[in-house]
GROMACS .gro file of C-alpha atoms in nm:
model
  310
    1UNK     CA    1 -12.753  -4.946  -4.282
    2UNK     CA    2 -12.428  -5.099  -4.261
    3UNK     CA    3 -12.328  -5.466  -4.070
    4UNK     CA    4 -12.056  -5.562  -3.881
    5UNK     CA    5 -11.956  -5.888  -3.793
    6UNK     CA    6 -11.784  -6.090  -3.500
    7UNK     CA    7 -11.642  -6.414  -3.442
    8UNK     CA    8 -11.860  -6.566  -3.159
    9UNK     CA    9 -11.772  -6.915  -2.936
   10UNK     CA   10 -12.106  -7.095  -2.849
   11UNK     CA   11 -11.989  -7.282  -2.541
   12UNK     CA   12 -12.059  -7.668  -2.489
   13UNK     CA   13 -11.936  -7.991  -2.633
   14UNK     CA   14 -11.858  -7.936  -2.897
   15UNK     CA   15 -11.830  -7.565  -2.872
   16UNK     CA   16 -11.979  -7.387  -3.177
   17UNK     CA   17 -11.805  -7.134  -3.385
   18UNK     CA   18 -12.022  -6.902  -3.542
   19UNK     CA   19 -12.076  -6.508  -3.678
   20UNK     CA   20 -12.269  -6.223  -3.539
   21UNK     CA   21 -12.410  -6.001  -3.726
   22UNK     CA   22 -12.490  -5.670  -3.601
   23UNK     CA   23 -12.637  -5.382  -3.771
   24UNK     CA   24 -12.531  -5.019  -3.725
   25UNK     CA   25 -12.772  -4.889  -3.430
   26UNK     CA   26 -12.723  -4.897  -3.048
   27UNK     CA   27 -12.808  -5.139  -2.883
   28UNK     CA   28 -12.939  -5.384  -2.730
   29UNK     CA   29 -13.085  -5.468  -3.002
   30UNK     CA   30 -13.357  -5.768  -3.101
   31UNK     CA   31 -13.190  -6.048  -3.319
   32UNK     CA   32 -13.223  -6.364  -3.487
   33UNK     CA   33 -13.047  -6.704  -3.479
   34UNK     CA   34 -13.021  -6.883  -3.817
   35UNK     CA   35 -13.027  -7.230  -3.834
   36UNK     CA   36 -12.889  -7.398  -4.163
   37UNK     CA   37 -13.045  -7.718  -4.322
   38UNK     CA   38 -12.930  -8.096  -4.307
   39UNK     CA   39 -12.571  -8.246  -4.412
   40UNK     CA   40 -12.279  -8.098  -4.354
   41UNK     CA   41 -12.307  -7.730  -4.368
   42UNK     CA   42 -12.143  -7.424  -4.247
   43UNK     CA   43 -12.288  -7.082  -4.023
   44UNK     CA   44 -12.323  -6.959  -4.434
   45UNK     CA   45 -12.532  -7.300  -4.536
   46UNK     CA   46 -12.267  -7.397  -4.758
   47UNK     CA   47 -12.152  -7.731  -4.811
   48UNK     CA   48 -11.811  -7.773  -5.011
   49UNK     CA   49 -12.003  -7.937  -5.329
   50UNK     CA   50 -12.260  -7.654  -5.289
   51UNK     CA   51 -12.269  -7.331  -5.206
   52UNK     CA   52 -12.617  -7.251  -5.081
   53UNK     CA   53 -12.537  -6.910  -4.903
   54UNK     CA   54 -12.884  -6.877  -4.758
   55UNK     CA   55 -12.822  -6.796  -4.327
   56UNK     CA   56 -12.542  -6.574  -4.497
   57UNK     CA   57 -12.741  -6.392  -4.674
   58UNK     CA   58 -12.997  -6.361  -4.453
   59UNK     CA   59 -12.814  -6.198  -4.170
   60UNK     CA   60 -12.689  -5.951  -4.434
   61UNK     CA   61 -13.023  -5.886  -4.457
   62UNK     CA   62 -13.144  -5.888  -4.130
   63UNK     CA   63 -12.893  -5.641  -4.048
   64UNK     CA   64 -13.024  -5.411  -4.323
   65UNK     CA   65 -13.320  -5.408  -4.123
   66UNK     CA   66 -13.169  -5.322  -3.803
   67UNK     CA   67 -13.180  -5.697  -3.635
   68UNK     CA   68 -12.849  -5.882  -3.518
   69UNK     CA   69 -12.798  -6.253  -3.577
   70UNK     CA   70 -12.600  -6.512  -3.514
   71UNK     CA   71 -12.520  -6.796  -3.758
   72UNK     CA   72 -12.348  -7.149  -3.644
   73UNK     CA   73 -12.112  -7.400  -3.786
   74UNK     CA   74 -12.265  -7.750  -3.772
   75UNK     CA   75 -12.089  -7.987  -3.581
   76UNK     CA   76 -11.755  -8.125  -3.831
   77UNK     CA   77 -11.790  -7.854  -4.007
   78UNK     CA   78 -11.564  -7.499  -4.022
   79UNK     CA   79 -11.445  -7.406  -3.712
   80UNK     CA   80 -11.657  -7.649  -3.458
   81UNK     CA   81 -11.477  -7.944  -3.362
   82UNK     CA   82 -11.677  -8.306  -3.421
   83UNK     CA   83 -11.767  -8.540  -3.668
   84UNK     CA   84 -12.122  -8.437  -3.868
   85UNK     CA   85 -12.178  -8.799  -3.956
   86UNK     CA   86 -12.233  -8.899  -3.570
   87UNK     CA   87 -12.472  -8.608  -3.451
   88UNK     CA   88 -12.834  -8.689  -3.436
   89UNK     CA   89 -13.094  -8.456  -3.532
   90UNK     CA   90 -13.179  -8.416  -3.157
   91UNK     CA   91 -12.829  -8.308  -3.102
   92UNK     CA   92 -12.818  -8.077  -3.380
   93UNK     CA   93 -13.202  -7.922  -3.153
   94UNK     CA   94 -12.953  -7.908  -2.858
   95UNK     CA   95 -12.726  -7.749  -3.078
   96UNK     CA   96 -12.944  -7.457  -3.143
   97UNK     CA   97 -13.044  -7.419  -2.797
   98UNK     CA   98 -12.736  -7.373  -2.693
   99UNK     CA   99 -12.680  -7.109  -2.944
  100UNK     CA  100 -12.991  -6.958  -2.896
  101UNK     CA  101 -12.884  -6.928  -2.449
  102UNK     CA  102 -12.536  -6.750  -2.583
  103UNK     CA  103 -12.716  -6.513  -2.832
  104UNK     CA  104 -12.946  -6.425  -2.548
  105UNK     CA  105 -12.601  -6.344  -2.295
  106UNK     CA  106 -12.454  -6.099  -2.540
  107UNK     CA  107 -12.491  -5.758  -2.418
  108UNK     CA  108 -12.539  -5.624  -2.792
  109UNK     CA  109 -12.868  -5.820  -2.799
  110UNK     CA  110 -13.246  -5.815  -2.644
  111UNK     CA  111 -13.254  -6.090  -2.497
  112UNK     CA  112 -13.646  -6.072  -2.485
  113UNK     CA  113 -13.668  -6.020  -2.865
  114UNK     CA  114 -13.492  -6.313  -2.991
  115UNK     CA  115 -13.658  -6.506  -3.292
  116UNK     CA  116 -13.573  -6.877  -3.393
  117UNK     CA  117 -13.533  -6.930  -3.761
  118UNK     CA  118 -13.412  -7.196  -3.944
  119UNK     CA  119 -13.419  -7.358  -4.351
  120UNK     CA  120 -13.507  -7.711  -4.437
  121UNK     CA  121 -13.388  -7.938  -4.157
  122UNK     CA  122 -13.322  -7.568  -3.991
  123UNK     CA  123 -13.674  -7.493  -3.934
  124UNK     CA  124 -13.731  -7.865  -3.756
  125UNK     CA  125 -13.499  -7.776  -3.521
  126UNK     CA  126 -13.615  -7.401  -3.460
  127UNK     CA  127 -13.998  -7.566  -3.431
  128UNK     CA  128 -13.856  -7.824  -3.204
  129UNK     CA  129 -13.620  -7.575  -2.972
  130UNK     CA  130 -13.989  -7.354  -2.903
  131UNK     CA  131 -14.213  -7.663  -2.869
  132UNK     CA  132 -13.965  -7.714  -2.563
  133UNK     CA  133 -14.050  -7.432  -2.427
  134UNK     CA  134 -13.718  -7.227  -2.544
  135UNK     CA  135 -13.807  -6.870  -2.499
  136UNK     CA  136 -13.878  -6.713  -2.846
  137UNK     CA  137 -14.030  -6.380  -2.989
  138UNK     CA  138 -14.128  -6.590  -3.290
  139UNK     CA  139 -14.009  -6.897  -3.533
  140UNK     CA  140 -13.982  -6.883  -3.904
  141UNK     CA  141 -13.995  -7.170  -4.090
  142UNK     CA  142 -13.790  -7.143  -4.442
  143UNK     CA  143 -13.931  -7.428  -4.625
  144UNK     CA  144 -14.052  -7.617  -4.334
  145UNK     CA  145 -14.207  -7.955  -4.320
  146UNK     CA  146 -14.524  -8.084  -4.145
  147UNK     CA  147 -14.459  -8.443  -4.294
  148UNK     CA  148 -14.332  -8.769  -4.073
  149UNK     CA  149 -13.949  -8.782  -4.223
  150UNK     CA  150 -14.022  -9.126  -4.312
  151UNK     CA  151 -14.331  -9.003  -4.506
  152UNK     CA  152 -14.106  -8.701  -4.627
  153UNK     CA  153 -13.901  -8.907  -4.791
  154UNK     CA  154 -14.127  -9.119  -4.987
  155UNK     CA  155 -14.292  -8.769  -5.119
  156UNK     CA  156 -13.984  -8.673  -5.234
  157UNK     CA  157 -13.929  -9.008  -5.408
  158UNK     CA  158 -14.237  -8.957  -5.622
  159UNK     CA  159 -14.192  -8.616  -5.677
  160UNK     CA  160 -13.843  -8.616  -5.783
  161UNK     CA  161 -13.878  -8.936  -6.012
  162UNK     CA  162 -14.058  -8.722  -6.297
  163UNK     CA  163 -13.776  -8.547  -6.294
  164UNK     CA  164 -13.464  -8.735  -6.389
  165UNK     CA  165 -13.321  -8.727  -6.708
  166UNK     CA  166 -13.458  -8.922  -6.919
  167UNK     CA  167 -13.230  -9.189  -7.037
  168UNK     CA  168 -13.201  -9.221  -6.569
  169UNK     CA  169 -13.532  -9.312  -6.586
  170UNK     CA  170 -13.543  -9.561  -6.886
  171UNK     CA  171 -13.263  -9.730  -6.716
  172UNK     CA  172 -13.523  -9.738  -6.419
  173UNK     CA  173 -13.804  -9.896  -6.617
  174UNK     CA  174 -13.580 -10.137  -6.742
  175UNK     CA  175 -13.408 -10.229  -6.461
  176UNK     CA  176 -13.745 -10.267  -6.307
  177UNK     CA  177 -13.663 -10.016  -6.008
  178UNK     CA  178 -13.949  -9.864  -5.851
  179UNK     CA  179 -13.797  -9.553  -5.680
  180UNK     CA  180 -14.065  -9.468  -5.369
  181UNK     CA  181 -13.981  -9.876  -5.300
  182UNK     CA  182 -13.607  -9.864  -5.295
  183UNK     CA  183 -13.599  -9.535  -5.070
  184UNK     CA  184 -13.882  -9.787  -4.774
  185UNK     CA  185 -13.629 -10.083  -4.875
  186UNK     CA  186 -13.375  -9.859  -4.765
  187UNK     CA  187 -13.563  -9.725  -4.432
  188UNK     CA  188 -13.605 -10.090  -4.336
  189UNK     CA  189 -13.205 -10.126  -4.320
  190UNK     CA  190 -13.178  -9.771  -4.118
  191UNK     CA  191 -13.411  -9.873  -3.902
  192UNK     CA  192 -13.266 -10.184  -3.837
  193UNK     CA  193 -12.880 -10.036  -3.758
  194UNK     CA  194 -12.811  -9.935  -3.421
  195UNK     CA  195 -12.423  -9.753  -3.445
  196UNK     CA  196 -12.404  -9.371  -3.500
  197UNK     CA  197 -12.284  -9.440  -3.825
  198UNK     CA  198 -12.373  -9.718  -4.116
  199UNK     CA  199 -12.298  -9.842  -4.445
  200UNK     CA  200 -12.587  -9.844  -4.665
  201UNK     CA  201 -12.647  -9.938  -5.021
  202UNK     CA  202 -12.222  -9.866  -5.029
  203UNK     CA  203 -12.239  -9.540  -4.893
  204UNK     CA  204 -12.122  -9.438  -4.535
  205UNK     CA  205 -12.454  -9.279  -4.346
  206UNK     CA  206 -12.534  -9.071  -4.074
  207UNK     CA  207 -12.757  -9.384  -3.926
  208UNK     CA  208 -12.820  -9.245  -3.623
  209UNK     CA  209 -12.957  -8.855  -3.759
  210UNK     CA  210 -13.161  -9.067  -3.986
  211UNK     CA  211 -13.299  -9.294  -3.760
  212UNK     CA  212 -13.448  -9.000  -3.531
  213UNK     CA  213 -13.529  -8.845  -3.845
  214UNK     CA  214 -13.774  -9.124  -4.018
  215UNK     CA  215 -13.936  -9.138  -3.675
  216UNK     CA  216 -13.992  -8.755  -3.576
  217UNK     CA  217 -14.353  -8.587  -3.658
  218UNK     CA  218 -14.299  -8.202  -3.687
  219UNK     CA  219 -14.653  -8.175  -3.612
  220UNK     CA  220 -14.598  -8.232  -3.263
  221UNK     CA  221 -14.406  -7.990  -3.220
  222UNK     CA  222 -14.615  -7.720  -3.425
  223UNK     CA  223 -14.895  -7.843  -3.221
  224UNK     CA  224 -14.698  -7.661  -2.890
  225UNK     CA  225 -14.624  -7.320  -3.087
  226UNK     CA  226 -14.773  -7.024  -2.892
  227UNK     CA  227 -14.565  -6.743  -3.044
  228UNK     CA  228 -14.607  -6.596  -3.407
  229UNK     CA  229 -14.505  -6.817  -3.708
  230UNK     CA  230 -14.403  -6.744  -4.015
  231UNK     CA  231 -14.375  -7.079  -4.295
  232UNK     CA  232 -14.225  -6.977  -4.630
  233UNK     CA  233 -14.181  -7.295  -4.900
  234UNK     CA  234 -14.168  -7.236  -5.281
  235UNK     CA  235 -14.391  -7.378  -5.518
  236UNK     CA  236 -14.144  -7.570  -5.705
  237UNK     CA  237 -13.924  -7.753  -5.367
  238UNK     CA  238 -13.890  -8.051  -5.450
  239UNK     CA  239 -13.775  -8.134  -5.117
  240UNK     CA  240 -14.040  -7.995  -4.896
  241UNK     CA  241 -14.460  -8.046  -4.964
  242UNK     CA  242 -14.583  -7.693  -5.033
  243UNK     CA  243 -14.921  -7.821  -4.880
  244UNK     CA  244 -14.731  -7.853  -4.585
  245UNK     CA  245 -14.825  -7.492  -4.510
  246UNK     CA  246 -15.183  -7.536  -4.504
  247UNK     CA  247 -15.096  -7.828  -4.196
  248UNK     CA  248 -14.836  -7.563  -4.055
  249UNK     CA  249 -15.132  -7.306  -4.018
  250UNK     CA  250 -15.430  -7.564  -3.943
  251UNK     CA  251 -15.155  -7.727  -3.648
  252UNK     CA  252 -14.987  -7.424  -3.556
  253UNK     CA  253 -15.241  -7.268  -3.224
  254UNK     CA  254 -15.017  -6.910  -3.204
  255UNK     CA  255 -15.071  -6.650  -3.460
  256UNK     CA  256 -14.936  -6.806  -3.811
  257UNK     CA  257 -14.836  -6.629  -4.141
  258UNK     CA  258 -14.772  -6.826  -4.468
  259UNK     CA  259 -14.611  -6.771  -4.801
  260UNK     CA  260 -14.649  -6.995  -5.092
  261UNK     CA  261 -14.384  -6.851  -5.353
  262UNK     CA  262 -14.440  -6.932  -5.718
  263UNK     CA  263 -14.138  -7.069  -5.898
  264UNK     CA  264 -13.917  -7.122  -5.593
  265UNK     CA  265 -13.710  -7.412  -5.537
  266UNK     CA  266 -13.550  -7.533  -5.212
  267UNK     CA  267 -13.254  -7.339  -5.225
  268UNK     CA  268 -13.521  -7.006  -5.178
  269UNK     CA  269 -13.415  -6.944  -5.575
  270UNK     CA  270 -13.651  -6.939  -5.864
  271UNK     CA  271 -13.642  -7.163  -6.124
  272UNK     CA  272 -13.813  -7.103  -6.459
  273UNK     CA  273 -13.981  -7.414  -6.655
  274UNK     CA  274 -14.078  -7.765  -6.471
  275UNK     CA  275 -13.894  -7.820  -6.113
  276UNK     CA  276 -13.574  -8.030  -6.145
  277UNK     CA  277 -13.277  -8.083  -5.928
  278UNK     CA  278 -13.081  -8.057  -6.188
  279UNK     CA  279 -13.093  -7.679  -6.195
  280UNK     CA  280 -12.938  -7.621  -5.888
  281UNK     CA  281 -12.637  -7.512  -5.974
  282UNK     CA  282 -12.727  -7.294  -6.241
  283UNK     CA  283 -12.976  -7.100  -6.015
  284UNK     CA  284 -12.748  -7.108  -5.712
  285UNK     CA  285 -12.506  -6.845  -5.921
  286UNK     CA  286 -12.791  -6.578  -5.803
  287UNK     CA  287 -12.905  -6.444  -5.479
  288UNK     CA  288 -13.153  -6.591  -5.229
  289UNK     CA  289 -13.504  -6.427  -5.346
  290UNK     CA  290 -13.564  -6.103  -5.273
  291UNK     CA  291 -13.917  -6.157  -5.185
  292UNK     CA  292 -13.806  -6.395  -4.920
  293UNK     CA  293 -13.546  -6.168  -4.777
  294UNK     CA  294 -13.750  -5.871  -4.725
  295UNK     CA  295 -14.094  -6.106  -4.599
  296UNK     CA  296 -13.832  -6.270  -4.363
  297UNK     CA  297 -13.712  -5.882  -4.260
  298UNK     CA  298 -14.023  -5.770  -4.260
  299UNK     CA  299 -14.196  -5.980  -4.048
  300UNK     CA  300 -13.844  -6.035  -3.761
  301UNK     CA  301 -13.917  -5.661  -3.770
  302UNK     CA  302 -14.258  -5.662  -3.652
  303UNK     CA  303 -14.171  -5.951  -3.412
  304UNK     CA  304 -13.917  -5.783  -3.235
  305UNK     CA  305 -14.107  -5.395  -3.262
  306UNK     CA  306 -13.784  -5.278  -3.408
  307UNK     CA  307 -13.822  -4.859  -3.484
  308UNK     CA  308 -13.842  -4.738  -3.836
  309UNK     CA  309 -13.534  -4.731  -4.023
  310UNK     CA  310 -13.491  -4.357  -4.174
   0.00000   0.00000   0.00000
């Protein structure tokens, strides 16, 4: 089945620029808005350092499957006006609201069949739009967290230390530099800003996004989710608890699904050997997983009662 794709407008300050993707059936037909993770990223989840390619691939997919989508740029990013560095992570919830209401007015689309999905900071925001109340056939949660972001943080602190290289972490040892303690030492100083934007340890931050960040619970959210869920996190994220889907489905009071992919990273790649950041790049010359993609069809699918595909 074949796509085709159309520049879409999300209206609202700023107004969103963004893709839909539809597939080759008549319509209307159900669809799915894609919700990239955290940082500047575009409707593909690319950053210019780092090409992640995951809401692009995944409405290639989608459409495979006979689903539209529609994919956003974040706010200072591609073709939607704003500065990133000044949006808060509630904004970036209104954000996908807002997309989520236009998605719904397209006349190519059911507007009853409409799932939320989202990656990484993605899937807060898609939990967060349906805890609201945003109507929803379903959320799926691409390497989701049920941590406190302050708590998330620390996690990945610990986890990530191991890793380094290891001359990084002799310098560590002998520099006496406990890592878990600089990254609290450093949530003291967010915490203690109060402009949209700060410098901290040199580097210019999104203050604000992280305040609201450190302080927001997923599981409250989770804890209002009465439609189907589906929670897919690799084995090897680095970035993201993978026991966080055994809170996702004890928290979680709607019908829940969860995947627990051996050897997948953050980026929804696998990675062979021990995790480490530091093979990013190499695996992000490859394709999303193709375990994810079809689970993630598969399952939009049986949300949104699409017909066999012939």
């Amino acid at each position: 089945m074949s796509a085709r794709e159309v520049p879409v407008t999300v209206p609202g300050d700023p107004p969103l620029a963004g893709t839909l993707t539809l597939p080759d059936a008549p319509g209307p037909v159900p669809a799915v808005l894609l919700a990239p993770g955290s940082g500047p990223l575009d409707r593909d989840s690319d950053h210019r350092r780092m090409r992640l390619g995951v809401t692009r691939e995944l409405a290639h997919a989608l459409a495979e499957g006979g689903l539209a989508s529609l994919r956003y740029d974040k706010r200072g990013v591609g073709g939607t006006p704003g500065d990133w560095r000044r949006a808060g992570l509630y904004d970036n919830a209104d954000d996908l609201v807002r997309a989520r209401d236009a998605l719904a007015a397209l006349p190519e689309v059911d507007a009853g069949r409409i799932v939320l999905a989202g990656h990484s900071e993605g899937a807060l925001l898609a939990a967060m739009a349906a805890a609201r109340g945003v109507p929803a056939a379903g959320v799926v949660l691409l390497a989701g967290s049920a941590t406190r972001g302050d708590e998330l943080l620390r996690w990945q602190a610990r986890r990530i230390g191991p890793t380094l290289p290891a001359p990084v972490r002799g310098l560590l040892r002998l520099l006496r530099t406990d890592l878990e303690s600089k990254v609290a030492a450093n949530h003291e100083r967010i915490r203690a800003t109060t402009t949209d934007v700060a410098r901290i340890g040199g580097a210019r931050l999104n203050a604000r996004w992280h305040r609201e960040f450190l302080a927001h619970d997923p599981r409250e959210d989770l804890a209002r989710l009465a439609v189907p869920v589906l929670a897919v996190t690799g084995e090897k994220d680095l970035q993201v608890d993978p026991d966080d889907l055994a809170a996702i489905a004890a928290t979680v009071p709607g019908p829940v699904e969860t995947l627990r992919v051996p050897d997948l990273t953050h980026t929804l790649r696998r990675q062979p050997g021990p995790a480490s950041l530091r093979a990013y790049r190499g695996e992000l010359r490859r394709p999303v997983d193709a375990e994810v993609l079809a689970t993630v069809v598969t399952w939009c699918r049986r949300v949104g009662v699409v017909p066999s595909v012939s």
